[in-house]
CSV table of C-alpha atoms and ligand atoms in Angstrom, one decimal:
chain,number,residue,atom,x,y,z
A,30,MET,CA,126.0,131.7,115.5
A,31,THR,CA,122.3,131.4,116.5
A,32,ASN,CA,121.9,130.2,120.1
A,33,TRP,CA,119.0,127.8,119.3
A,34,ASP,CA,118.4,126.9,122.9
A,35,GLU,CA,117.9,130.5,123.8
A,36,LEU,CA,115.6,131.1,120.7
A,37,TYR,CA,113.5,128.0,121.7
A,38,LYS,CA,113.2,129.1,125.3
A,39,GLY,CA,112.1,132.6,124.2
A,40,LYS,CA,109.2,131.0,122.3
A,41,LEU,CA,108.2,128.6,125.0
A,42,ILE,CA,104.8,129.4,126.7
A,43,THR,CA,102.4,127.4,128.7
A,44,ILE,CA,99.3,125.7,127.2
A,45,GLU,CA,97.1,128.0,129.2
A,46,GLU,CA,98.9,131.0,127.6
A,47,ALA,CA,98.7,129.5,124.2
A,48,VAL,CA,94.9,129.0,124.2
A,49,GLN,CA,94.6,132.7,125.1
A,50,LYS,CA,96.0,133.3,121.5
A,51,ILE,CA,92.7,132.0,120.0
A,52,LYS,CA,90.5,134.8,118.7
A,53,SER,CA,86.9,134.9,117.5
A,54,ASP,CA,86.5,133.8,113.8
A,55,ASP,CA,89.9,132.0,113.8
A,56,ASP,CA,90.3,129.0,111.7
A,57,ILE,CA,92.7,126.6,113.5
A,58,ILE,CA,94.1,123.6,111.7
A,59,VAL,CA,95.4,121.0,114.1
A,60,GLY,CA,97.7,118.0,113.5
A,61,GLN,CA,96.0,114.7,112.7
A,62,CYS,CA,95.9,111.3,114.3
A,63,ALA,CA,99.1,110.6,116.3
A,64,SER,CA,100.2,114.2,115.6
A,65,GLU,CA,97.3,115.6,117.3
A,66,PRO,CA,98.2,118.3,119.9
A,67,GLN,CA,96.2,116.7,122.6
A,68,GLY,CA,97.5,118.7,125.6
A,69,SER,CA,96.3,121.9,123.9
A,70,MET,CA,93.1,120.6,122.4
A,71,GLU,CA,92.0,119.4,125.9
A,72,ASN,CA,92.1,123.1,126.9
A,73,PHE,CA,90.5,124.9,123.9
A,74,HIS,CA,87.2,125.0,125.6
A,75,LEU,CA,88.7,127.1,128.4
A,76,VAL,CA,88.4,130.2,126.2
A,77,LYS,CA,84.7,129.6,125.3
A,78,ASP,CA,83.4,132.7,126.8
A,79,LYS,CA,86.0,134.9,125.2
A,80,VAL,CA,85.5,133.7,121.6
A,81,LYS,CA,82.8,133.2,118.9
A,82,ASP,CA,82.8,131.2,115.7
A,83,VAL,CA,86.2,129.5,116.1
A,84,ARG,CA,86.6,126.6,113.6
A,85,VAL,CA,89.0,123.7,114.2
A,86,PHE,CA,89.9,121.7,111.1
A,87,SER,CA,91.2,118.1,111.5
A,88,VAL,CA,91.4,114.6,110.1
A,89,LEU,CA,90.4,111.9,112.5
A,90,THR,CA,90.3,113.5,116.0
A,91,LEU,CA,91.4,110.8,118.4
A,92,LYS,CA,89.6,112.1,121.5
A,93,PRO,CA,86.1,113.4,122.2
A,94,TYR,CA,87.3,116.9,123.2
A,95,GLU,CA,85.0,119.2,125.2
A,96,PHE,CA,85.2,122.0,122.6
A,97,PHE,CA,83.0,120.0,120.3
A,98,MET,CA,81.3,117.3,122.4
A,99,ASN,CA,79.7,119.8,124.8
A,100,PRO,CA,76.6,121.4,123.1
A,101,GLU,CA,77.2,124.6,125.1
A,102,MET,CA,80.2,125.1,122.7
A,103,LYS,CA,77.8,125.8,119.8
A,104,GLY,CA,78.5,129.3,118.4
A,105,HIS,CA,81.9,129.3,120.1
A,106,PHE,CA,83.7,126.3,118.6
A,107,GLU,CA,83.0,124.1,115.7
A,108,LEU,CA,85.0,121.0,114.6
A,109,CYS,CA,85.3,120.9,110.8
A,110,SER,CA,86.3,117.3,110.1
A,111,TRP,CA,87.9,116.0,107.0
A,112,PHE,CA,87.3,112.4,108.3
A,113,HIS,CA,85.0,111.5,111.1
A,114,ALA,CA,86.0,109.4,114.1
A,115,PRO,CA,84.0,108.0,117.0
A,116,GLY,CA,83.9,111.4,118.9
A,117,SER,CA,82.7,113.5,116.0
A,118,ARG,CA,80.3,110.7,115.0
A,119,LEU,CA,78.7,110.8,118.5
A,120,ALA,CA,78.5,114.6,118.5
A,121,LEU,CA,76.8,114.5,115.1
A,122,LYS,CA,74.4,111.8,116.4
A,123,ASN,CA,73.6,113.9,119.4
A,124,ARG,CA,73.0,117.0,117.2
A,125,THR,CA,75.3,119.1,119.3
A,126,GLY,CA,75.6,121.6,116.4
A,127,THR,CA,79.3,121.7,116.9
A,128,VAL,CA,80.6,119.4,114.2
A,129,THR,CA,80.5,119.6,110.4
A,130,PHE,CA,82.1,117.6,107.6
A,131,VAL,CA,84.4,119.0,104.9
A,132,PRO,CA,84.1,117.0,101.6
A,133,ASN,CA,87.6,116.4,100.3
A,134,MET,CA,90.1,114.3,98.6
A,135,LEU,CA,93.0,114.0,101.0
A,136,HIS,CA,95.8,115.3,98.7
A,137,ARG,CA,93.8,118.5,98.2
A,138,ALA,CA,92.4,118.9,101.8
A,139,ALA,CA,94.8,121.6,102.8
A,140,THR,CA,95.2,123.4,99.5
A,141,ASP,CA,91.5,123.6,98.9
A,142,ARG,CA,90.9,124.9,102.4
A,143,ILE,CA,93.7,127.5,102.0
A,144,HIS,CA,92.0,128.5,98.8
A,145,ALA,CA,88.7,128.9,100.6
A,146,LYS,CA,90.2,130.9,103.5
A,147,LYS,CA,93.7,131.4,104.8
A,148,PRO,CA,94.1,129.6,108.1
A,149,ASN,CA,94.8,131.7,111.2
A,150,ILE,CA,96.6,129.1,113.3
A,151,LEU,CA,98.5,125.9,112.6
A,152,TRP,CA,98.6,123.9,115.8
A,153,GLY,CA,100.7,120.8,115.6
A,154,THR,CA,103.1,118.6,117.4
A,155,CYS,CA,106.9,118.1,117.1
A,156,THR,CA,110.0,116.6,118.6
A,157,PRO,CA,112.2,118.7,120.8
A,158,PRO,CA,114.7,120.8,118.7
A,159,ASP,CA,118.0,119.3,117.7
A,160,ALA,CA,121.4,121.1,118.0
A,161,LYS,CA,120.9,122.7,114.5
A,162,GLY,CA,117.6,124.3,115.5
A,163,PHE,CA,115.3,121.9,113.8
A,164,VAL,CA,112.2,120.1,115.1
A,165,SER,CA,110.6,117.1,113.3
A,166,LEU,CA,106.8,117.2,112.7
A,167,SER,CA,107.2,113.5,113.4
A,168,LEU,CA,104.2,111.2,112.7
A,169,GLY,CA,102.3,113.3,110.1
A,170,ILE,CA,102.7,115.9,107.4
A,171,THR,CA,99.5,115.1,105.5
A,172,TYR,CA,98.6,118.8,105.5
A,173,GLU,CA,100.5,120.2,108.5
A,174,LYS,CA,103.5,121.6,106.6
A,175,ASP,CA,101.5,123.1,103.8
A,176,VAL,CA,99.4,125.0,106.4
A,177,LEU,CA,102.3,125.9,108.6
A,178,GLU,CA,103.8,127.8,105.6
A,179,VAL,CA,100.7,130.1,105.2
A,180,ALA,CA,99.1,130.3,108.7
A,181,ASP,CA,99.3,133.7,110.6
A,182,LEU,CA,100.4,131.9,113.7
A,183,VAL,CA,102.3,128.6,114.3
A,184,ILE,CA,102.1,126.9,117.6
A,185,LEU,CA,103.7,123.5,118.1
A,186,GLU,CA,103.3,121.1,121.1
A,187,VAL,CA,106.6,119.6,121.9
A,188,ASN,CA,106.6,115.9,122.9
A,189,LYS,CA,109.9,114.2,123.7
A,190,ASN,CA,108.3,110.8,123.1
A,191,LEU,CA,107.6,111.5,119.4
A,192,PRO,CA,110.0,109.8,117.0
A,193,ARG,CA,112.2,112.0,114.8
A,194,THR,CA,111.1,111.0,111.3
A,195,LEU,CA,112.9,111.8,108.1
A,196,GLY,CA,111.9,113.3,104.8
A,197,ASP,CA,110.2,116.6,104.6
A,198,THR,CA,109.2,116.7,108.3
A,199,HIS,CA,111.8,119.2,109.5
A,200,VAL,CA,110.9,122.8,110.6
A,201,ASN,CA,113.2,125.4,111.9
A,202,ILE,CA,112.6,127.1,115.3
A,203,LYS,CA,112.6,130.4,113.4
A,204,ASP,CA,109.5,129.4,111.5
A,205,VAL,CA,107.5,128.7,114.7
A,206,ASP,CA,105.8,131.4,116.8
A,207,PHE,CA,105.3,129.6,120.0
A,208,PHE,CA,106.1,126.2,121.5
A,209,VAL,CA,104.3,124.5,124.4
A,210,GLU,CA,105.7,121.4,126.1
A,211,HIS,CA,103.5,118.4,126.7
A,212,HIS,CA,105.3,115.1,127.0
A,213,GLN,CA,102.6,112.5,126.8
A,214,GLU,CA,102.5,108.9,125.6
A,215,VAL,CA,102.2,109.0,121.8
A,216,PRO,CA,98.6,107.8,120.9
A,217,ALA,CA,98.9,104.2,119.7
A,218,LEU,CA,96.5,101.9,117.9
A,219,PRO,CA,95.5,98.5,119.6
A,220,ALA,CA,96.9,95.6,117.5
A,221,ALA,CA,94.2,94.4,115.1
A,222,VAL,CA,93.5,90.7,115.0
A,223,PRO,CA,91.9,90.0,111.6
A,224,ASP,CA,88.8,87.7,111.6
A,225,GLU,CA,88.3,84.8,109.2
A,226,THR,CA,86.4,87.1,106.7
A,227,ALA,CA,89.3,89.6,106.6
A,228,LEU,CA,91.8,86.7,106.1
A,229,LYS,CA,89.8,85.3,103.2
A,230,ILE,CA,89.7,88.7,101.6
A,231,GLY,CA,93.5,89.1,102.2
A,232,ARG,CA,94.1,85.9,100.3
A,233,TYR,CA,92.1,87.0,97.3
A,234,ILE,CA,93.9,90.3,97.3
A,235,ALA,CA,97.3,88.5,97.5
A,236,GLU,CA,96.4,86.8,94.2
A,237,LEU,CA,96.3,90.2,92.6
A,238,VAL,CA,99.6,91.5,94.0
A,239,GLU,CA,102.6,90.5,91.9
A,240,ASP,CA,106.2,90.4,93.2
A,241,GLY,CA,107.9,93.7,92.8
A,242,SER,CA,104.6,95.7,93.2
A,243,THR,CA,104.5,99.0,95.1
A,244,ILE,CA,101.6,98.9,97.5
A,245,GLN,CA,99.3,101.3,99.4
A,246,LEU,CA,97.2,100.0,102.2
A,247,GLY,CA,94.2,102.0,103.5
A,248,ILE,CA,92.5,102.3,106.8
A,249,GLY,CA,90.3,99.7,108.5
A,250,ASN,CA,90.3,96.1,109.6
A,251,ILE,CA,91.0,94.5,106.2
A,252,PRO,CA,94.4,96.0,105.3
A,253,ASN,CA,96.1,94.3,108.2
A,254,ALA,CA,94.8,90.9,107.0
A,255,VAL,CA,96.1,91.8,103.5
A,256,ALA,CA,99.5,92.4,104.8
A,257,LEU,CA,99.5,88.9,106.5
A,258,ALA,CA,98.6,87.4,103.1
A,259,LEU,CA,101.5,89.1,101.4
A,260,LYS,CA,104.2,87.5,103.5
A,261,ASP,CA,105.4,85.1,100.6
A,262,LYS,CA,105.8,87.9,98.1
A,263,LYS,CA,109.1,89.3,97.0
A,264,ASP,CA,110.5,92.8,96.6
A,265,LEU,CA,107.4,94.8,97.4
A,266,GLY,CA,107.7,98.5,97.8
A,267,VAL,CA,105.5,101.0,99.7
A,268,HIS,CA,104.0,104.3,98.5
A,269,THR,CA,101.2,104.9,101.0
A,270,GLU,CA,99.3,107.6,102.7
A,271,MET,CA,99.2,105.8,106.1
A,272,LEU,CA,102.1,103.7,107.3
A,273,VAL,CA,101.1,100.9,109.7
A,274,ASP,CA,102.7,98.2,111.8
A,275,SER,CA,102.1,95.5,109.1
A,276,MET,CA,104.4,97.4,106.7
A,277,MET,CA,107.1,97.5,109.3
A,278,GLU,CA,106.7,93.8,109.9
A,279,LEU,CA,106.9,93.0,106.1
A,280,TYR,CA,110.0,95.2,105.8
A,281,GLU,CA,111.7,93.5,108.7
A,282,ALA,CA,110.7,90.1,107.2
A,283,GLY,CA,112.4,91.1,104.0
A,284,VAL,CA,109.2,91.1,101.9
A,285,ILE,CA,109.2,94.8,101.5
A,286,THR,CA,112.6,95.9,100.1
A,287,ASN,CA,111.6,98.9,98.0
A,288,LYS,CA,114.3,97.9,95.5
A,289,LYS,CA,111.9,97.5,92.5
A,290,LYS,CA,110.3,100.9,93.0
A,291,SER,CA,110.4,103.4,90.1
A,292,LEU,CA,109.9,106.4,92.4
A,293,LEU,CA,112.0,107.0,95.5
A,294,LYS,CA,113.6,103.6,95.2
A,295,ASP,CA,114.8,102.1,98.5
A,296,LYS,CA,112.4,104.2,100.5
A,297,MET,CA,109.1,103.5,102.0
A,298,VAL,CA,107.0,106.6,101.3
A,299,CYS,CA,104.2,107.8,103.5
A,300,THR,CA,102.5,110.9,104.7
A,301,PHE,CA,101.5,109.8,108.2
A,302,ALA,CA,102.0,106.8,110.5
A,303,MET,CA,99.8,105.4,113.2
A,304,GLY,CA,100.2,102.1,115.0
A,305,SER,CA,102.0,100.6,118.0
A,306,LYS,CA,104.8,102.0,120.2
A,307,LYS,CA,107.1,99.5,118.4
A,308,LEU,CA,106.3,101.2,115.1
A,309,TYR,CA,107.0,104.6,116.6
A,310,SER,CA,110.5,103.6,117.9
A,311,TRP,CA,111.2,101.9,114.6
A,312,LEU,CA,110.5,105.1,112.8
A,313,HIS,CA,112.9,107.1,114.8
A,314,ASP,CA,115.8,108.3,112.6
A,315,ASN,CA,114.9,105.5,110.1
A,316,MET,CA,116.4,106.2,106.7
A,317,ALA,CA,114.2,103.6,105.1
A,318,VAL,CA,111.1,105.7,105.6
A,319,GLU,CA,110.5,109.0,103.8
A,320,PHE,CA,107.7,111.2,105.0
A,321,ARG,CA,106.4,113.6,102.4
A,322,ARG,CA,103.4,116.0,102.2
A,323,GLY,CA,100.0,114.5,101.5
A,324,SER,CA,99.7,117.0,98.7
A,325,TRP,CA,102.6,115.2,97.0
A,326,VAL,CA,102.3,111.5,98.2
A,327,ASN,CA,98.6,111.3,97.5
A,328,ASP,CA,98.5,113.3,94.2
A,329,PRO,CA,97.3,110.8,91.6
A,330,ALA,CA,99.9,112.3,89.2
A,331,ILE,CA,102.6,111.2,91.6
A,332,ILE,CA,101.1,107.8,92.5
A,333,ARG,CA,100.9,106.9,88.8
A,334,GLN,CA,104.7,107.2,88.5
A,335,ASN,CA,105.1,104.0,90.6
A,336,SER,CA,105.6,100.8,88.8
A,337,LYS,CA,103.1,97.9,89.4
A,338,MET,CA,101.2,100.2,91.8
A,339,VAL,CA,98.5,98.5,93.8
A,340,SER,CA,96.2,100.5,95.9
A,341,ILE,CA,94.1,98.6,98.5
A,342,ASN,CA,91.3,100.3,100.3
A,343,THR,CA,88.0,99.3,101.9
A,344,CYS,CA,84.4,100.3,101.6
A,345,LEU,CA,81.0,100.0,103.2
A,346,MET,CA,79.0,99.0,100.1
A,347,VAL,CA,79.0,98.9,96.3
A,348,ASP,CA,76.1,99.2,94.0
A,349,PHE,CA,75.6,97.1,90.9
A,350,THR,CA,77.0,99.8,88.6
A,351,GLY,CA,80.2,100.0,90.6
A,352,GLN,CA,79.6,103.1,92.7
A,353,VAL,CA,81.7,102.6,95.8
A,354,ALA,CA,80.4,104.0,99.2
A,355,SER,CA,83.1,104.1,101.8
A,356,GLU,CA,82.3,107.0,104.0
A,357,SER,CA,78.6,107.4,104.6
A,358,ILE,CA,75.6,105.2,105.3
A,359,GLY,CA,72.7,107.2,103.9
A,360,THR,CA,73.1,110.7,105.1
A,361,LEU,CA,75.1,109.6,108.2
A,362,GLN,CA,78.7,110.6,107.5
A,363,PHE,CA,80.7,107.8,109.0
A,364,SER,CA,84.3,108.7,108.0
A,365,GLY,CA,85.6,110.5,105.0
A,366,THR,CA,86.9,110.0,101.5
A,367,GLY,CA,90.4,110.2,102.8
A,368,GLY,CA,92.9,109.2,100.2
A,369,GLN,CA,90.6,106.6,98.6
A,370,THR,CA,90.0,108.4,95.3
A,371,ASP,CA,93.5,109.7,95.2
A,372,THR,CA,95.1,106.3,95.5
A,373,ALA,CA,92.6,104.3,93.5
A,374,VAL,CA,92.8,106.7,90.5
A,375,GLY,CA,96.6,107.0,90.7
A,376,ALA,CA,97.1,103.2,90.8
A,377,LYS,CA,94.6,102.4,88.0
A,378,GLU,CA,96.2,105.0,85.8
A,379,ALA,CA,99.8,104.0,86.6
A,380,TYR,CA,102.3,104.9,83.8
A,381,ASP,CA,103.3,101.3,83.1
A,382,GLY,CA,99.7,100.1,82.5
A,383,LEU,CA,100.3,97.5,85.3
A,384,GLY,CA,98.6,99.4,88.2
A,385,LYS,CA,95.6,98.0,90.0
A,386,SER,CA,93.1,99.5,92.4
A,387,ILE,CA,91.4,97.2,94.8
A,388,ILE,CA,88.4,98.0,96.9
A,389,ALA,CA,87.5,95.4,99.5
A,390,CYS,CA,84.7,94.7,102.0
A,391,GLY,CA,83.1,91.8,103.8
A,392,SER,CA,80.2,90.4,101.8
A,393,THR,CA,77.9,91.2,104.6
A,394,SER,CA,77.7,93.6,107.6
A,395,LYS,CA,75.7,93.9,110.8
A,396,ASN,CA,76.3,90.2,111.7
A,397,GLY,CA,75.4,88.8,108.3
A,398,THR,CA,72.0,90.6,108.1
A,399,ILE,CA,72.9,93.1,105.3
A,400,SER,CA,74.6,92.5,101.9
A,401,THR,CA,77.3,95.0,101.1
A,402,ILE,CA,76.6,94.4,97.4
A,403,VAL,CA,73.5,96.4,96.8
A,404,PRO,CA,71.3,97.2,93.8
A,405,THR,CA,71.3,100.9,94.6
A,406,LEU,CA,72.9,102.9,97.3
A,407,PRO,CA,70.6,104.0,100.1
A,408,GLU,CA,69.3,107.6,99.6
A,409,GLY,CA,71.8,110.2,100.7
A,410,THR,CA,74.8,107.9,100.5
A,411,ALA,CA,78.0,109.6,99.3
A,412,VAL,CA,79.9,108.0,96.5
A,413,SER,CA,83.5,107.9,97.5
A,414,LEU,CA,84.9,106.3,94.3
A,415,HIS,CA,83.2,107.1,91.0
A,416,ARG,CA,82.0,104.0,89.1
A,417,SER,CA,84.2,105.0,86.1
A,418,ASN,CA,87.3,104.7,88.4
A,419,VAL,CA,86.5,101.4,89.9
A,420,ASP,CA,88.8,98.5,89.0
A,421,HIS,CA,88.6,95.4,91.3
A,422,ILE,CA,86.1,94.7,94.1
A,423,VAL,CA,87.0,92.0,96.5
A,424,THR,CA,84.9,90.3,99.1
A,425,ASP,CA,85.3,87.0,101.1
A,426,TYR,CA,83.7,85.3,98.1
A,427,GLY,CA,86.1,86.4,95.4
A,428,ILE,CA,87.2,89.1,93.0
A,429,ALA,CA,84.9,91.1,90.8
A,430,TYR,CA,86.6,92.6,87.7
A,431,MET,CA,85.0,96.0,87.0
A,432,ARG,CA,87.3,98.0,84.8
A,433,GLY,CA,85.8,98.5,81.3
A,434,ARG,CA,82.9,96.2,82.1
A,435,THR,CA,79.3,96.9,81.1
A,436,VAL,CA,76.6,97.3,83.8
A,437,LYS,CA,75.4,93.8,82.9
A,438,GLU,CA,78.9,92.3,83.4
A,439,ARG,CA,79.5,94.4,86.6
A,440,THR,CA,76.2,93.3,88.1
A,441,ARG,CA,76.9,89.6,87.3
A,442,ASN,CA,80.4,89.8,88.6
A,443,LEU,CA,79.3,91.5,91.8
A,444,ILE,CA,76.5,89.1,92.5
A,445,ALA,CA,79.0,86.3,92.1
A,446,ILE,CA,81.0,87.6,95.0
A,447,ALA,CA,78.0,88.5,97.2
A,448,HIS,CA,77.2,86.3,100.2
A,449,PRO,CA,75.3,83.2,98.9
A,450,ASN,CA,72.4,84.0,101.2
A,451,PHE,CA,71.7,87.1,99.2
A,452,ARG,CA,72.5,86.0,95.6
A,453,ALA,CA,68.9,85.0,94.7
A,454,GLU,CA,67.4,88.1,96.0
A,455,LEU,CA,70.1,90.3,94.3
A,456,THR,CA,69.5,88.5,91.0
A,457,GLU,CA,65.8,89.2,91.2
A,458,GLN,CA,66.5,92.9,91.9
A,459,ALA,CA,68.9,93.1,89.1
A,460,ILE,CA,66.4,91.7,86.7
A,461,ASN,CA,63.7,94.1,87.9
A,462,LEU,CA,66.1,97.0,87.3
A,463,GLY,CA,66.8,95.8,83.8
A,464,TYR,CA,70.5,95.4,84.5
A,465,ILE,CA,70.8,91.7,83.5
B,504,COA,N1,75.5,99.2,105.8
B,504,COA,C1,75.3,99.6,107.1
B,504,COA,N2,76.3,99.7,108.0
B,504,COA,C2,77.5,99.2,107.6
B,504,COA,C3,77.7,98.7,106.3
B,504,COA,C4,76.6,98.7,105.4
B,504,COA,N3,76.8,98.2,104.2
B,504,COA,N4,79.0,98.3,106.3
B,504,COA,C5,79.6,98.6,107.5
B,504,COA,N5,78.6,99.1,108.3
B,504,COA,C6,78.9,99.5,109.7
B,504,COA,C7,79.5,98.4,110.5
B,504,COA,O1,78.5,97.6,111.1
B,504,COA,C8,80.2,99.2,111.5
B,504,COA,O2,79.3,99.7,112.5
B,504,COA,P1,79.6,99.9,114.0
B,504,COA,O3,80.7,100.9,114.1
B,504,COA,O4,78.4,100.3,114.6
B,504,COA,O5,80.1,98.5,114.4
B,504,COA,C9,80.7,100.4,110.7
B,504,COA,O6,79.8,100.6,109.6
B,504,COA,C10,82.2,100.3,110.3
B,504,COA,O7,82.3,99.1,109.6
B,504,COA,P2,83.7,98.4,109.6
B,504,COA,O8,83.6,97.3,108.5
B,504,COA,O9,84.1,97.9,110.9
B,504,COA,O10,84.7,99.6,109.2
B,504,COA,P3,86.3,99.6,109.2
B,504,COA,O11,86.8,100.1,110.5
B,504,COA,O12,86.9,98.4,108.6
B,504,COA,O13,86.5,100.8,108.1
B,504,COA,C11,85.7,102.1,106.2
B,504,COA,C12,85.9,100.7,106.8
B,504,COA,C13,85.2,101.8,104.8
B,504,COA,C14,84.7,102.8,107.0
B,504,COA,C15,87.1,102.8,106.2
B,504,COA,O14,88.0,102.1,105.6
B,504,COA,C16,86.9,104.2,105.6
B,504,COA,O15,86.5,105.1,106.2
B,504,COA,N6,87.3,104.3,104.3
B,504,COA,C17,87.2,105.5,103.5
B,504,COA,C18,88.6,106.2,103.4
B,504,COA,C19,89.7,105.4,102.8
B,504,COA,O16,89.5,104.3,102.3
B,504,COA,N7,90.8,106.0,102.8
B,504,COA,C20,92.0,105.4,102.2
B,504,COA,C21,93.3,105.7,102.7
B,504,COA,S1,93.4,105.8,104.5
């Protein structure tokens, strides 16, 4: 019988020793969001003078780490982000030359990267090993497990505060090269309090969600408000990329039962979770929640197998033809495509013909000074969701039906849900463009 404790201790090194394993030209893929190996990443810069051209790939880095915030790291380290966060946005703004963006759809982020170049190191986080020699990758397997299986070196940061989640999250000690221990508080999200605009949007979206639907909620301020508006629904199910507090609350309230799901019935399916401490303790050993790889959960071909699938995501602006911009404002890369295209396409094309994709945003931004419904996108803006894939657009002024609609119908429907202060101007612009 394997002595797991002995095997684990034999692979245990310090963070200082672990960072010495980084070599020039290495591609390191680190865990995302609450699965970020923060103890290790805070020390990457220590090997600056020893290495050149090390690239660190990640989705949503939670902290402004020295290895990419400090311009002196240029040529030594580069953060290659699949989804920007405040730190990487600031580094880009400061032109540190240490951050770049990787265009992607989340379900293919890892597989496309592995296709481009085999990663050298997977650096993730995990729970302490159990009596059978398994650790749990805990709060995220969006790409971590796919990469773990091909990387030359696997280093996991062990944190006893991480919940042991169920599904495909387990990894055997034998498949890990080194462990480092770093028992920190698990990164939590502050509770979001939706404003009146978000609440109005939530109520419109609730009109589109039928009892028995399987839902996906995206990232941002609006999804929380949507969850509040769903509290009178019955027998909802979850198949989502990101699991958040509001889903736990709807489950506890008996609104989410997962009983009407056509795929993985009785289970809430997700690929990562981020939220409060309460959410993390709820997830520990919770058989109601099934973590699966992002390459599976977010694959549109999988999403479309869900009955009455409704995907709910948010955007920054939409043009008259229905091009959805959710990740950049002009050439400024704000976030990333994430799973927006994956989930919107999967839902719209659901097998039963009852799927819906919803893209929501407030009708204005910048304190009411800018309309988010625009005639054309500003130059350089990335289109996150192709206009052929758009289905419903929702603002605080209503629902615009887009699927199968002409440019004339789309333009009219969108102007009808624009903020009243902008409708006359938008109508004039639409006439000038020859759209209506
Ligand atoms: N023009 C210019 N600036 C705009 C804008 C517009 N039309 N719309 C929003 N902004 C600015 C806001 O003022 C705010 O600026 P600030 O950070 O300086 O305050 C910023 O952009 C973010 O806007 P906000 O509405 O607060 O964003 P959010 O946190 O609700 O996130 C998205 C919204 C769209 C950025 C986010 O959902 C996203 O990145 N989506 C793409 C990926 C995705 O949907 N994945 C799905 C599964 S997770």
